Amino acid sequence: MAQPDRSNPGGDVDPPEHGGNLSYASRRHGEPASGWLDLSTGINPVPFPAPPVPPEALAHLPDRDALNALLAVARAAYGLPATAAIAAAPGSEAALRLLPAIAPPGTVAIVAPAYTSHADAWRAAGRIVLAANSIDEIPDNASIAVVGNPNNPDGRLYAPGQLVALATRLGERGGFLVVDEAFADTAPATSLMPVLDGKLPAVVLRSIGKFYGLAGLRLGFVAGIDTIVGRLASLLGDWPVSGPAIAVARAALADTDWQAATRERLKQDMDRLQNIVDRHGLNAIGGTDLFLLVEDGDAAALHRRLAERGIWTRIFAYQARWLRLGLPPDQGFGRLDRALAEILPG
Amino acid sequence: MAQPDRSNPGGDVDPPEHGGNLSYASRRHGEPASGWLDLSTGINPVPFPAPPVPPEALAHLPDRDALNALLAVARAAYGLPATAAIAAAPGSEAALRLLPAIAPPGTVAIVAPAYTSHADAWRAAGRIVLAANSIDEIPDNASIAVVGNPNNPDGRLYAPGQLVALATRLGERGGFLVVDEAFADTAPATSLMPVLDGKLPAVVLRSIGKFYGLAGLRLGFVAGIDTIVGRLASLLGDWPVSGPAIAVARAALADTDWQAATRERLKQDMDRLQNIVDRHGLNAIGGTDLFLLVEDGDAAALHRRLAERGIWTRIFAYQARWLRLGLPPDQGFGRLDRALAEILPG
């Protein structure tokens, strides 16, 4: 949970609840001589080649027509039908944290394991939050459910038909389904977007940060049922996202050639990462084309020994046997391979 | 109130609730041959000369240390004591719209006239909202009050001591004072920031959009009482503002030479605007160094006739006699002068 600054700018949460945060890594393990190889997130290390941000994008209030054009290109990229609503948010993180403020009352079930911000956000709003092991185990007393698809960090996938059935059941209880599709860009067939119609009681969250490698832009989308999406748009006001986000994401979401080539490259790079992990005897138990989840008897020690070699990975407060590896940039595979050879000889 | 896109990207609210939105102006009045002269906002037309946005600011997750450095430079620029909390938000508009979700229950008094988003936000959250004519007329049954200082659109000023007394009274009722200082950069002596201590039941909103001319960045700050500022920071999560916003605003807030020169230039430009308005017999009844409020028997006709000459101004649904003029860029003064000479001959 973020805290406001109170003249303690170095204040750390340990362990961090998210990937990234290399300044924390440096305080903890020292600044590596050759710089950090950051594998702690699921962010594409080869970002969309954004054109320079024009000065007007910084200076002018974002125009409503430009925002609508962004929403139209997002609609096309995600295959969202015209009957479903869509709104832009300053990051899918902000969107998921705001959902409790606009959702109908009700108990919340989160399919575990899950990205931790979901439970934080609902609990901070005073909701009862239950964990479910799968979408088939959502308790009858929950009217709101949250599921990642593909799920972070284990990569578990549900078929759209299963999620439609769940959303319908939750709607009958006065609630709705939240599907976090932050990592769906590499698995478009799994997306609920094409079956949304504005009435199905579901909202889908998408992120520009991961697949497009543009996490600094802070841009995400919320699509689905009219009421919730409309309330979220109202809550954020007339200028929900920045001029740079609109300018850059319009180009990225429209560039279907870059998207297709990137899906192919990420697949190849994930094969490469999987091969390295296999070769060193590590046990990969899940993932997507943007991250790989490794199970290890002492994941914390593996994390520390990699950090001592300048490689920053993600461990989890709720599961001591897990380590998540994001994709390195091209020149990073060899460094990871050599570090693992030192740490896990023969 | 913003609505989500539902395949009606041209949908307009008439009249618009905010300035800007030149695409609306063009649909309504046609695109001017020489482009719009946009006087419809209070945004400095000569923005802080931002260095180019580095690609990493778009790609990487904003680092916690970089955000803390931004908060530290904002604290210094605003004269905020170390005991008071401060948080960054993706625009002061987003911040004010989120306040109702984290505020204690209670009736809300808004000192009128006021920037309309305040009442919209509290009403959307189901609050009873009352209008007060001045801070001396806040009803006893209101525990939360909202005041602009300097106020938009009339420029009314309150002394910090008056606001401290009001905040203390509201705190005794379980509530707090919201001070919208979006236009305080040209009148720093009026700011409540230097007297905040983390305990005074007040939150102050600041904007990077207006004085710095960086409305596209979507960056604002909320400072004051620990509880509210802390809840707002939690609501927004670990990456509340974008990489470009952090990079550019750190430079702008630290550049005290630019700030001093800009205060002086805005003052001179406002004198110039006031002279033009006076010369054409218009009645300026208030303002700041970033906008001037004109009273006219038929402000709507004046607005329309200026729009027909490519000059976009702001009128108000709640007060038919008012027209607000922002500062033109240097080459725009003559155009405004000539247009007024045509519309108001002799």
XYZ file of C-alpha atoms in Angstrom:
692
model
C 0.000 0.000 0.000
C 1.403 3.336 -1.013
C 1.939 5.871 1.710
C 2.125 9.612 1.234
C 5.528 11.160 1.595
C 6.191 12.552 5.080
C 9.833 13.594 4.712
C 10.998 9.979 4.816
C 11.673 9.509 1.129
C 13.710 6.359 1.670
C 10.940 4.500 3.511
C 10.730 0.946 2.184
C 8.214 -1.840 2.316
C 10.056 -5.166 2.616
C 9.584 -7.243 0.552
C 8.154 -4.930 -2.110
C 4.627 -5.799 -3.155
C 5.406 -5.310 -6.844
C 8.196 -5.812 -9.322
C 10.303 -2.921 -10.535
C 11.615 -0.479 -7.910
C 15.288 -0.815 -8.735
C 16.162 1.898 -6.225
C 14.948 -0.462 -3.508
C 17.020 -3.240 -5.061
C 20.115 -1.021 -5.012
C 19.669 -0.060 -1.367
C 19.228 -3.688 -0.445
C 21.933 -5.315 -2.575
C 24.105 -2.449 -3.836
C 24.123 -0.960 -7.308
C 25.515 -3.582 -9.727
C 28.617 -2.457 -11.629
C 27.006 -3.414 -14.947
C 23.556 -2.104 -13.980
C 20.495 -4.110 -13.057
C 19.050 -6.761 -15.337
C 15.432 -6.234 -14.308
C 13.417 -9.458 -14.609
C 11.115 -8.505 -11.742
C 8.148 -7.425 -13.876
C 6.151 -8.864 -16.759
C 6.855 -5.795 -18.877
C 8.047 -6.322 -22.453
C 11.709 -5.175 -22.425
C 11.466 -4.074 -26.078
C 8.859 -1.307 -25.953
C 6.739 -0.062 -28.814
C 8.966 2.457 -30.639
C 7.028 5.551 -29.675
C 7.496 8.689 -31.751
C 8.793 11.662 -29.723
C 6.094 13.164 -27.518
C 5.046 16.471 -29.130
C 5.246 19.499 -26.768
C 1.505 20.161 -27.304
C 0.739 16.788 -25.721
C 2.316 18.097 -22.501
C 0.874 21.602 -22.686
C -2.730 21.295 -23.843
C -5.653 19.830 -21.979
C -6.341 16.464 -23.630
C -9.127 17.076 -26.138
C -12.293 14.993 -25.882
C -12.080 13.986 -29.557
C -8.523 12.721 -29.085
C -9.642 10.647 -26.116
C -12.554 9.255 -28.127
C -10.170 8.383 -30.953
C -8.001 6.500 -28.448
C -11.052 4.601 -27.181
C -12.030 3.728 -30.766
C -8.598 2.304 -31.585
C -8.561 0.373 -28.289
C -12.002 -1.018 -29.137
C -10.688 -2.243 -32.495
C -7.463 -3.668 -31.042
C -9.320 -5.596 -28.341
C -12.216 -6.711 -30.558
C -14.757 -5.051 -28.279
C -18.295 -4.904 -29.737
C -19.924 -1.493 -30.220
C -22.596 -2.309 -27.627
C -20.077 -2.563 -24.776
C -18.740 0.478 -22.921
C -15.062 1.344 -22.626
C -13.230 3.958 -20.563
C -9.582 4.940 -20.176
C -7.873 5.061 -16.791
C -4.442 6.320 -15.650
C -3.137 2.751 -15.389
C -4.986 -0.538 -14.898
C -3.669 -0.374 -11.305
C -5.623 2.851 -10.674
C -8.676 1.315 -12.352
C -8.721 -1.798 -10.201
C -8.186 0.274 -7.056
C -11.138 2.525 -7.904
C -13.584 -0.310 -8.636
C -14.592 -0.817 -4.972
C -15.703 2.832 -4.758
C -18.271 2.329 -7.534
C -19.258 -1.320 -7.148
C -22.545 -2.419 -5.565
C -22.222 -3.784 -2.026
C -21.295 -7.434 -1.622
C -18.695 -9.967 -0.595
C -15.736 -10.341 -2.951
C -14.121 -13.623 -4.008
C -10.641 -13.474 -5.525
C -9.327 -16.465 -7.441
C -5.954 -17.241 -5.837
C -3.103 -16.876 -6.397
C -3.735 -13.351 -7.583
C -2.087 -10.021 -8.202
C -2.133 -8.647 -4.654
C -3.533 -5.179 -5.417
C -6.983 -6.674 -6.009
C -7.393 -7.892 -2.433
C -5.714 -4.733 -1.053
C -8.159 -2.489 -2.895
C -11.343 -4.325 -1.845
C -10.171 -4.707 1.754
C -9.203 -1.020 1.968
C -12.807 -0.227 0.990
C -14.074 -2.336 3.885
C -15.206 -5.349 1.848
C -15.141 -8.933 3.011
C -12.624 -10.651 0.714
C -12.503 -14.438 0.306
C -9.971 -16.488 -1.621
C -11.151 -19.167 -4.061
C -8.891 -21.803 -5.582
C -10.573 -21.647 -8.967
C -13.591 -20.089 -10.628
C -15.480 -23.300 -9.811
C -15.044 -22.636 -6.104
C -16.496 -19.117 -5.858
C -18.627 -19.200 -2.698
C -22.370 -18.727 -3.114
C -22.306 -15.718 -0.784
C -19.932 -13.751 -3.039
C -21.573 -11.431 -5.548
C -18.335 -10.009 -6.935
C -15.431 -12.122 -8.172
C -11.977 -11.217 -9.484
C -9.924 -13.452 -11.764
C -6.769 -12.894 -13.791
C -6.876 -14.338 -17.316
C -4.131 -15.220 -18.050
C -3.467 -15.185 -14.342
C -0.473 -13.480 -12.727
C 1.799 -15.106 -11.556
C 0.852 -18.674 -12.567
C -0.479 -18.065 -16.088
C -3.654 -20.066 -15.562
C -6.183 -19.620 -18.391
C -9.962 -19.781 -18.442
C -12.045 -20.035 -21.614
C -14.360 -17.075 -22.293
C -17.407 -19.345 -22.058
C -16.565 -20.309 -18.478
C -16.239 -16.657 -17.501
C -19.515 -15.694 -19.178
C -21.297 -18.346 -17.122
C -19.664 -17.082 -13.929
C -20.492 -13.436 -14.727
C -24.113 -14.369 -15.332
C -24.322 -16.154 -11.959
C -22.761 -13.160 -10.173
C -25.179 -10.811 -11.917
C -28.090 -12.838 -10.553
C -26.683 -12.070 -7.091
C -26.533 -8.329 -7.835
C -22.811 -8.301 -8.522
C -20.383 -8.727 -11.396
C -17.152 -10.352 -12.537
C -13.821 -8.516 -12.785
C -11.400 -10.049 -15.292
C -7.843 -8.748 -15.134
C -6.507 -9.153 -18.673
C -3.270 -7.239 -18.061
C -1.405 -10.116 -19.748
C -3.982 -11.092 -22.386
C -2.265 -9.416 -25.352
C -0.121 -12.489 -26.026
C -3.156 -14.805 -25.727
C -5.965 -12.923 -27.504
C -8.138 -16.039 -27.895
C -8.615 -16.103 -24.148
C -9.994 -12.543 -23.939
C -13.542 -11.876 -22.829
C -13.567 -8.594 -24.780
C -15.205 -9.963 -27.983
C -18.203 -11.358 -26.086
C -18.945 -8.259 -23.986
C -22.177 -6.475 -24.863
C -22.658 -3.771 -22.214
C -25.159 -5.942 -20.340
C -23.130 -8.998 -19.321
C -22.218 -8.203 -15.701
C -18.473 -8.162 -16.248
C -15.699 -5.596 -16.473
C -12.413 -6.371 -18.168
C -9.176 -4.531 -17.327
C -6.487 -4.081 -19.973
C -3.029 -2.574 -19.637
C -0.781 -0.675 -22.045
C 2.165 -1.214 -19.730
C 3.015 -4.865 -20.235
C 2.755 -6.049 -23.859
C 3.528 -2.601 -25.298
C 6.354 -2.042 -22.786
C 4.919 1.376 -21.891
C 4.472 1.123 -18.122
C 5.597 4.726 -17.611
C 2.633 6.059 -19.582
C 0.131 4.940 -16.917
C -2.694 3.914 -19.228
C -5.239 1.155 -18.965
C -8.768 0.447 -20.104
C -11.927 -0.785 -18.440
C -14.602 -2.316 -20.676
C -17.892 -4.092 -20.161
C -21.103 -3.396 -18.355
C -22.468 0.137 -18.862
C -23.162 0.976 -15.236
C -19.732 0.233 -13.791
C -17.755 1.569 -16.744
C -19.886 4.719 -16.767
C -19.359 5.299 -13.066
C -15.620 4.814 -13.416
C -15.495 7.339 -16.273
C -17.442 9.835 -14.163
C -15.184 9.265 -11.185
C -12.100 10.086 -13.233
C -13.536 13.174 -14.911
C -13.056 14.693 -18.342
C -9.282 14.226 -18.601
C -8.656 10.739 -17.226
C -5.352 10.142 -19.023
C -2.425 12.294 -20.114
C -1.655 13.820 -23.496
C 1.477 11.650 -23.913
C -0.561 8.528 -23.087
C -3.171 9.399 -25.714
C -0.613 10.262 -28.399
C 1.625 7.218 -27.884
C -1.080 4.612 -27.237
C -3.100 5.644 -30.290
C -0.069 4.766 -32.403
C 0.691 1.556 -30.495
C -2.852 0.165 -30.493
C -3.220 0.880 -34.225
C 0.049 -0.789 -35.250
C -1.154 -4.325 -35.956
C 2.109 -5.184 -37.745
C 4.158 -4.353 -34.640
C 1.672 -6.270 -32.498
C 1.917 -9.430 -34.653
C 5.718 -9.279 -34.851
C 5.920 -8.692 -31.099
C 3.684 -11.671 -30.283
C 6.022 -13.822 -32.373
C 9.187 -12.389 -30.818
C 7.881 -12.733 -27.257
C 7.030 -16.378 -27.970
C 10.558 -17.046 -29.225
C 12.119 -15.189 -26.312
C 10.007 -17.124 -23.826
C 11.175 -20.386 -25.442
C 14.732 -19.149 -24.956
C 14.083 -18.299 -21.295
C 12.357 -21.627 -20.717
C 15.375 -23.445 -22.204
C 17.781 -21.646 -19.847
C 15.605 -22.409 -16.835
C 15.284 -26.081 -17.860
C 19.009 -26.430 -18.503
C 19.789 -25.328 -14.946
C 17.324 -27.790 -13.477
C 14.783 -25.212 -12.333
C 11.129 -26.166 -12.279
C 8.932 -23.838 -14.364
C 5.334 -24.371 -13.302
C 3.485 -21.702 -15.262
C 3.595 -18.374 -17.006
C 2.721 -16.445 -20.142
C 4.898 -15.161 -22.973
C 5.862 -12.260 -20.671
C 6.868 -14.091 -17.471
C 7.768 -17.531 -16.166
C 6.952 -18.855 -12.704
C 9.610 -21.068 -11.128
C 9.065 -23.293 -8.101
C 12.069 -23.798 -5.859
C 12.556 -25.072 -2.328
C 14.310 -21.827 -1.360
C 13.135 -19.189 -3.802
C 14.270 -16.388 -1.458
C 17.878 -17.626 -1.577
C 17.743 -17.936 -5.375
C 16.324 -14.389 -5.565
C 19.100 -13.079 -3.302
C 21.903 -14.830 -5.147
C 20.605 -13.533 -8.468
C 20.344 -10.029 -6.954
C 23.982 -10.276 -5.823
C 24.768 -10.784 -9.513
C 22.718 -7.754 -10.570
C 19.634 -9.701 -11.662
C 16.413 -8.518 -10.039
C 13.559 -11.008 -9.825
C 10.200 -11.194 -8.102
C 9.400 -13.234 -4.997
C 6.073 -13.437 -3.216
C 5.192 -12.821 0.421
C 2.348 -15.355 0.152
C 4.291 -18.241 -1.421
C 7.904 -18.842 -0.350
C 8.562 -21.440 -3.092
C 7.922 -19.126 -6.036
C 10.167 -16.914 -8.119
C 8.903 -15.063 -11.185
C 11.177 -14.214 -14.102
C 10.296 -11.646 -16.722
C 11.867 -11.658 -20.176
C 15.346 -10.146 -20.472
C 16.261 -7.933 -23.401
C 18.255 -9.754 -26.089
C 21.638 -9.128 -24.449
C 20.367 -10.268 -21.038
C 19.833 -13.988 -21.744
C 23.558 -14.768 -21.577
C 23.945 -12.892 -18.298
C 21.089 -14.851 -16.719
C 22.512 -18.103 -18.073
C 25.968 -17.380 -16.600
C 24.522 -16.307 -13.229
C 22.467 -19.494 -12.957
C 25.542 -21.553 -13.891
C 27.392 -19.997 -10.939
C 24.496 -20.384 -8.507
C 23.421 -23.888 -9.580
C 26.598 -25.655 -10.787
C 25.924 -29.025 -12.368
C -19.885 14.492 -16.294
C -17.761 12.306 -18.538
C -19.452 9.377 -20.184
C -17.756 6.254 -21.452
C -17.523 5.909 -25.193
C -20.325 3.817 -26.678
C -19.569 4.210 -30.381
C -20.842 7.788 -30.349
C -17.506 9.568 -30.345
C -19.011 12.894 -31.380
C -21.441 13.085 -28.453
C -21.360 16.598 -27.019
C -22.451 18.214 -23.819
C -23.816 21.670 -24.584
C -22.554 24.017 -23.241
C -19.317 22.286 -22.254
C -18.668 22.222 -18.524
C -15.022 23.158 -18.938
C -12.784 25.285 -21.102
C -10.635 23.791 -23.823
C -12.271 21.246 -26.132
C -11.536 23.006 -29.388
C -12.958 20.107 -31.371
C -16.340 20.988 -29.861
C -15.739 24.632 -30.757
C -14.996 23.652 -34.361
C -18.129 21.531 -34.696
C -20.200 24.359 -33.294
C -18.678 27.339 -35.075
C -16.499 25.887 -37.840
C -12.721 25.638 -37.874
C -11.270 29.171 -38.072
C -9.030 29.782 -41.090
C -6.258 31.099 -38.851
C -6.808 28.511 -36.113
C -8.422 29.004 -32.742
C -7.199 31.561 -30.272
C -8.067 29.596 -27.147
C -8.891 31.888 -24.224
C -11.340 29.408 -22.715
C -9.030 28.106 -19.985
C -6.822 29.602 -17.285
C -3.790 27.748 -18.610
C -0.563 29.707 -19.099
C -0.128 29.899 -22.902
C 3.679 29.949 -22.539
C 4.420 26.581 -20.941
C 7.492 25.644 -18.961
C 10.096 24.694 -21.603
C 10.167 20.991 -20.846
C 13.180 18.992 -21.972
C 12.286 16.148 -24.369
C 10.631 13.219 -22.582
C 13.230 10.416 -22.390
C 12.022 7.063 -23.814
C 12.655 5.384 -20.434
C 10.026 7.660 -18.873
C 7.460 6.034 -21.173
C 8.761 2.479 -20.868
C 9.672 1.905 -17.224
C 7.366 1.688 -14.265
C 7.805 4.959 -12.374
C 10.314 4.263 -9.607
C 9.311 4.985 -6.015
C 12.438 7.077 -5.433
C 11.659 9.249 -8.458
C 8.135 9.807 -7.152
C 9.512 10.694 -3.716
C 11.937 13.147 -5.324
C 8.991 14.775 -7.114
C 7.104 15.053 -3.830
C 10.163 16.614 -2.176
C 10.542 19.276 -4.859
C 6.800 20.006 -4.728
C 7.051 20.359 -0.954
C 9.836 22.908 -1.380
C 8.078 24.811 -4.175
C 4.844 25.085 -2.177
C 6.499 25.802 1.190
C 4.847 22.772 2.767
C 6.192 21.913 6.248
C 7.739 18.483 6.808
C 4.970 17.526 9.228
C 2.246 17.711 6.570
C 1.541 14.873 4.141
C 1.635 15.239 0.357
C 0.590 12.883 -2.433
C 0.635 13.113 -6.225
C -2.482 12.522 -8.321
C -3.061 12.191 -12.079
C -4.458 15.716 -12.248
C -6.052 17.888 -9.571
C -9.359 17.083 -11.332
C -8.933 13.370 -10.558
C -7.923 14.234 -6.993
C -10.992 16.332 -6.281
C -13.265 13.699 -7.834
C -11.775 10.973 -5.618
C -12.088 12.903 -2.353
C -15.733 11.897 -1.725
C -14.746 8.216 -1.823
C -12.342 8.652 1.109
C -13.945 11.477 3.112
C -15.873 10.873 6.332
C -19.657 11.119 5.996
C -21.223 14.558 6.190
C -22.975 17.363 4.380
C -20.817 19.401 2.007
C -20.882 23.187 1.629
C -19.329 24.681 -1.490
C -18.483 28.371 -1.552
C -20.172 29.694 -4.706
C -19.449 30.492 -7.431
C -17.183 27.484 -7.766
C -15.461 25.278 -10.280
C -18.358 22.944 -11.120
C -16.504 19.621 -10.762
C -16.522 19.983 -6.974
C -20.310 19.843 -6.678
C -20.528 17.158 -9.408
C -18.101 14.918 -7.542
C -19.757 15.153 -4.123
C -23.269 14.798 -5.582
C -22.211 11.761 -7.635
C -21.118 10.156 -4.363
C -24.574 10.720 -2.893
C -23.676 13.662 -0.644
C -25.959 16.525 0.240
C -24.315 19.596 -1.300
C -25.191 23.134 -0.200
C -23.997 26.406 -1.706
C -22.607 29.142 0.558
C -21.989 32.712 -0.571
C -18.784 33.048 1.404
C -16.781 31.146 3.991
C -18.642 33.129 6.654
C -21.915 31.561 5.546
C -21.005 27.861 5.802
C -24.074 26.263 7.430
C -23.598 24.715 10.861
C -24.789 21.341 9.587
C -21.970 21.079 7.023
C -18.860 19.228 8.189
C -17.006 19.461 4.877
C -16.482 22.681 2.941
C -14.868 23.430 -0.410
C -13.406 26.801 -1.364
C -11.240 27.972 -4.238
C -8.413 30.308 -3.238
C -7.948 32.243 -5.454
C -11.417 31.291 -6.591
C -12.325 30.283 -10.143
C -13.910 32.134 -11.927
C -14.154 35.310 -9.809
C -10.666 35.410 -8.295
C -11.896 35.974 -4.748
C -9.143 35.587 -2.125
C -9.214 34.496 1.495
C -6.368 34.990 3.947
C -4.795 31.785 5.306
C -5.829 32.726 8.860
C -9.531 32.777 7.879
C -9.211 29.329 6.327
C -7.386 27.890 9.345
C -10.249 29.039 11.565
C -12.805 27.475 9.206
C -10.853 24.196 8.978
C -10.677 23.998 12.763
C -14.453 24.488 13.065
C -15.104 21.791 10.438
C -12.742 19.433 12.223
C -14.760 19.848 15.410
C -17.738 18.567 13.387
C -15.790 15.507 12.204
C -15.039 16.915 8.780
C -12.419 19.002 7.010
C -11.812 21.870 4.604
C -10.895 21.419 0.932
C -8.990 24.369 -0.543
C -8.633 24.334 -4.330
C -5.396 26.228 -5.001
C -5.266 25.411 -8.718
C -4.590 29.120 -9.381
C -2.481 29.933 -6.302
C 0.906 29.931 -8.060
C 0.563 33.594 -9.033
C -0.544 34.547 -5.503
C 1.700 32.485 -3.200
C 0.976 34.654 -0.146
C -2.604 33.407 -0.169
C -1.631 29.709 0.015
C -2.556 27.581 3.001
C 0.394 25.261 2.283
C 2.923 26.915 4.662
C 0.602 26.574 7.675
C -0.358 22.926 7.153
C 0.970 20.531 9.763
C -0.630 17.152 9.066
C -3.176 17.676 11.824
C -5.102 20.773 10.703
C -8.232 19.236 9.127
C -7.625 20.628 5.665
C -6.500 19.331 2.286
C -5.080 21.629 -0.356
C -5.188 20.817 -4.067
C -2.480 22.107 -6.414
C -2.214 21.817 -10.176
C 0.735 21.614 -12.560
C -1.555 22.370 -15.484
C -2.273 26.068 -15.090
C 0.741 28.145 -14.016
C 3.255 25.779 -15.616
C 1.137 25.433 -18.777
C 1.388 21.635 -18.593
C -2.261 20.558 -18.578
C -1.520 17.552 -20.809
C 0.720 15.988 -18.156
C -2.216 15.342 -15.805
C -0.450 16.019 -12.532
C -1.662 17.558 -9.322
C -0.905 17.358 -5.631
C -2.951 16.897 -2.485
C -1.413 18.061 0.794
C -2.548 18.389 4.374
C -4.103 16.145 6.967
C -2.492 12.681 7.224
C -5.646 10.601 7.149
C -7.174 11.966 3.961
C -3.897 12.333 2.071
C -2.875 8.823 3.121
C -6.169 7.340 1.959
C -5.912 9.127 -1.374
C -2.377 7.801 -1.897
C -3.567 4.273 -1.105
C -6.521 4.611 -3.442
C -4.248 5.547 -6.344
C -1.674 2.828 -5.704
C 2.081 2.697 -6.179
C 2.236 4.430 -9.560
C -0.191 7.338 -9.263
C 1.372 9.513 -11.967
C 3.179 8.914 -15.240
C 6.889 8.832 -15.993
C 6.640 11.937 -18.235
C 4.777 13.789 -15.459
C 7.487 12.950 -12.930
C 10.353 13.865 -15.249
C 8.921 17.160 -16.491
C 7.385 18.386 -13.236
C 10.563 17.732 -11.237
C 12.326 20.173 -13.555
C 9.475 22.713 -13.534
C 8.933 22.763 -9.771
C 12.683 23.145 -9.144
C 13.158 26.037 -11.582
C 12.628 29.016 -9.274
C 14.093 31.424 -11.862
C 11.486 30.401 -14.443
C 8.775 30.628 -11.795
C 9.776 34.188 -10.778
C 10.091 35.383 -14.380
C 6.747 33.772 -15.241
C 4.955 35.435 -12.327
C 6.251 38.787 -13.593
C 5.334 38.073 -17.232
C 1.827 36.854 -16.340
C 1.276 40.034 -14.336
C 2.305 42.199 -17.290
C 0.212 40.154 -19.718
C -2.813 40.424 -17.441
C -2.355 44.218 -17.334
C -2.341 44.146 -21.139
C -5.525 42.053 -21.256
C -7.211 44.271 -18.677
C -6.351 47.351 -20.783
C -7.922 45.820 -23.901
C -11.051 44.866 -22.021
C -11.309 48.334 -20.452
C -10.735 50.086 -23.771
C -13.708 48.268 -25.306
C -15.953 49.200 -22.415
C -16.245 45.705 -20.965
C -16.683 45.325 -17.233
C -13.993 43.158 -15.595
C -15.254 42.117 -12.182
C -12.557 39.722 -11.008
C -9.802 37.327 -11.912
C -6.236 36.258 -11.274
C -3.085 36.710 -13.354
C -4.267 33.744 -15.442
C -7.876 34.719 -16.256
C -10.226 37.703 -16.216
C -13.947 37.539 -15.484
C -16.113 39.919 -17.524
C -19.721 40.799 -16.721
C -21.926 41.566 -19.688
C -25.669 41.777 -20.224
C -25.465 39.164 -22.990
C -22.313 37.169 -22.374
C -23.570 34.341 -24.613
C -23.782 36.680 -27.611
C -20.310 38.061 -26.901
C -19.001 34.494 -26.623
C -20.632 33.547 -29.938
C -19.412 36.620 -31.802
C -15.872 36.044 -30.553
C -16.151 32.382 -31.581
C -17.223 33.443 -35.070
C -13.889 35.292 -35.198
C -11.939 32.239 -34.043
C -11.619 33.281 -30.393
C -12.825 30.650 -27.938
C -13.912 31.863 -24.503
C -15.681 30.380 -21.508
C -19.293 30.985 -20.521
C -21.113 29.524 -17.560
C -24.369 27.567 -17.387
C -25.005 28.968 -13.901
C -24.436 32.666 -14.650
C -25.575 34.068 -18.016
C -23.848 37.444 -17.472
C -20.303 36.080 -17.181
C -17.566 35.473 -19.712
C -14.082 34.342 -18.699
C -11.001 35.244 -20.724
C -7.688 33.453 -20.332
C -4.407 35.044 -21.370
C -3.550 34.936 -25.071
C -0.031 34.168 -26.227
C 1.933 37.284 -27.195
C 0.671 37.382 -30.787
C -2.954 36.896 -29.693
C -3.524 40.254 -27.956
C -3.868 42.121 -31.244
C -6.329 39.581 -32.608
C -8.524 39.896 -29.529
C -8.309 43.690 -29.699
C -9.382 43.745 -33.372
C -12.221 41.281 -32.765
C -13.588 43.349 -29.884
C -13.312 46.499 -32.030
C -15.548 44.808 -34.631
C -18.037 43.450 -32.106
C -18.198 46.543 -29.884
C -17.587 49.535 -32.161
C -17.251 52.774 -30.252
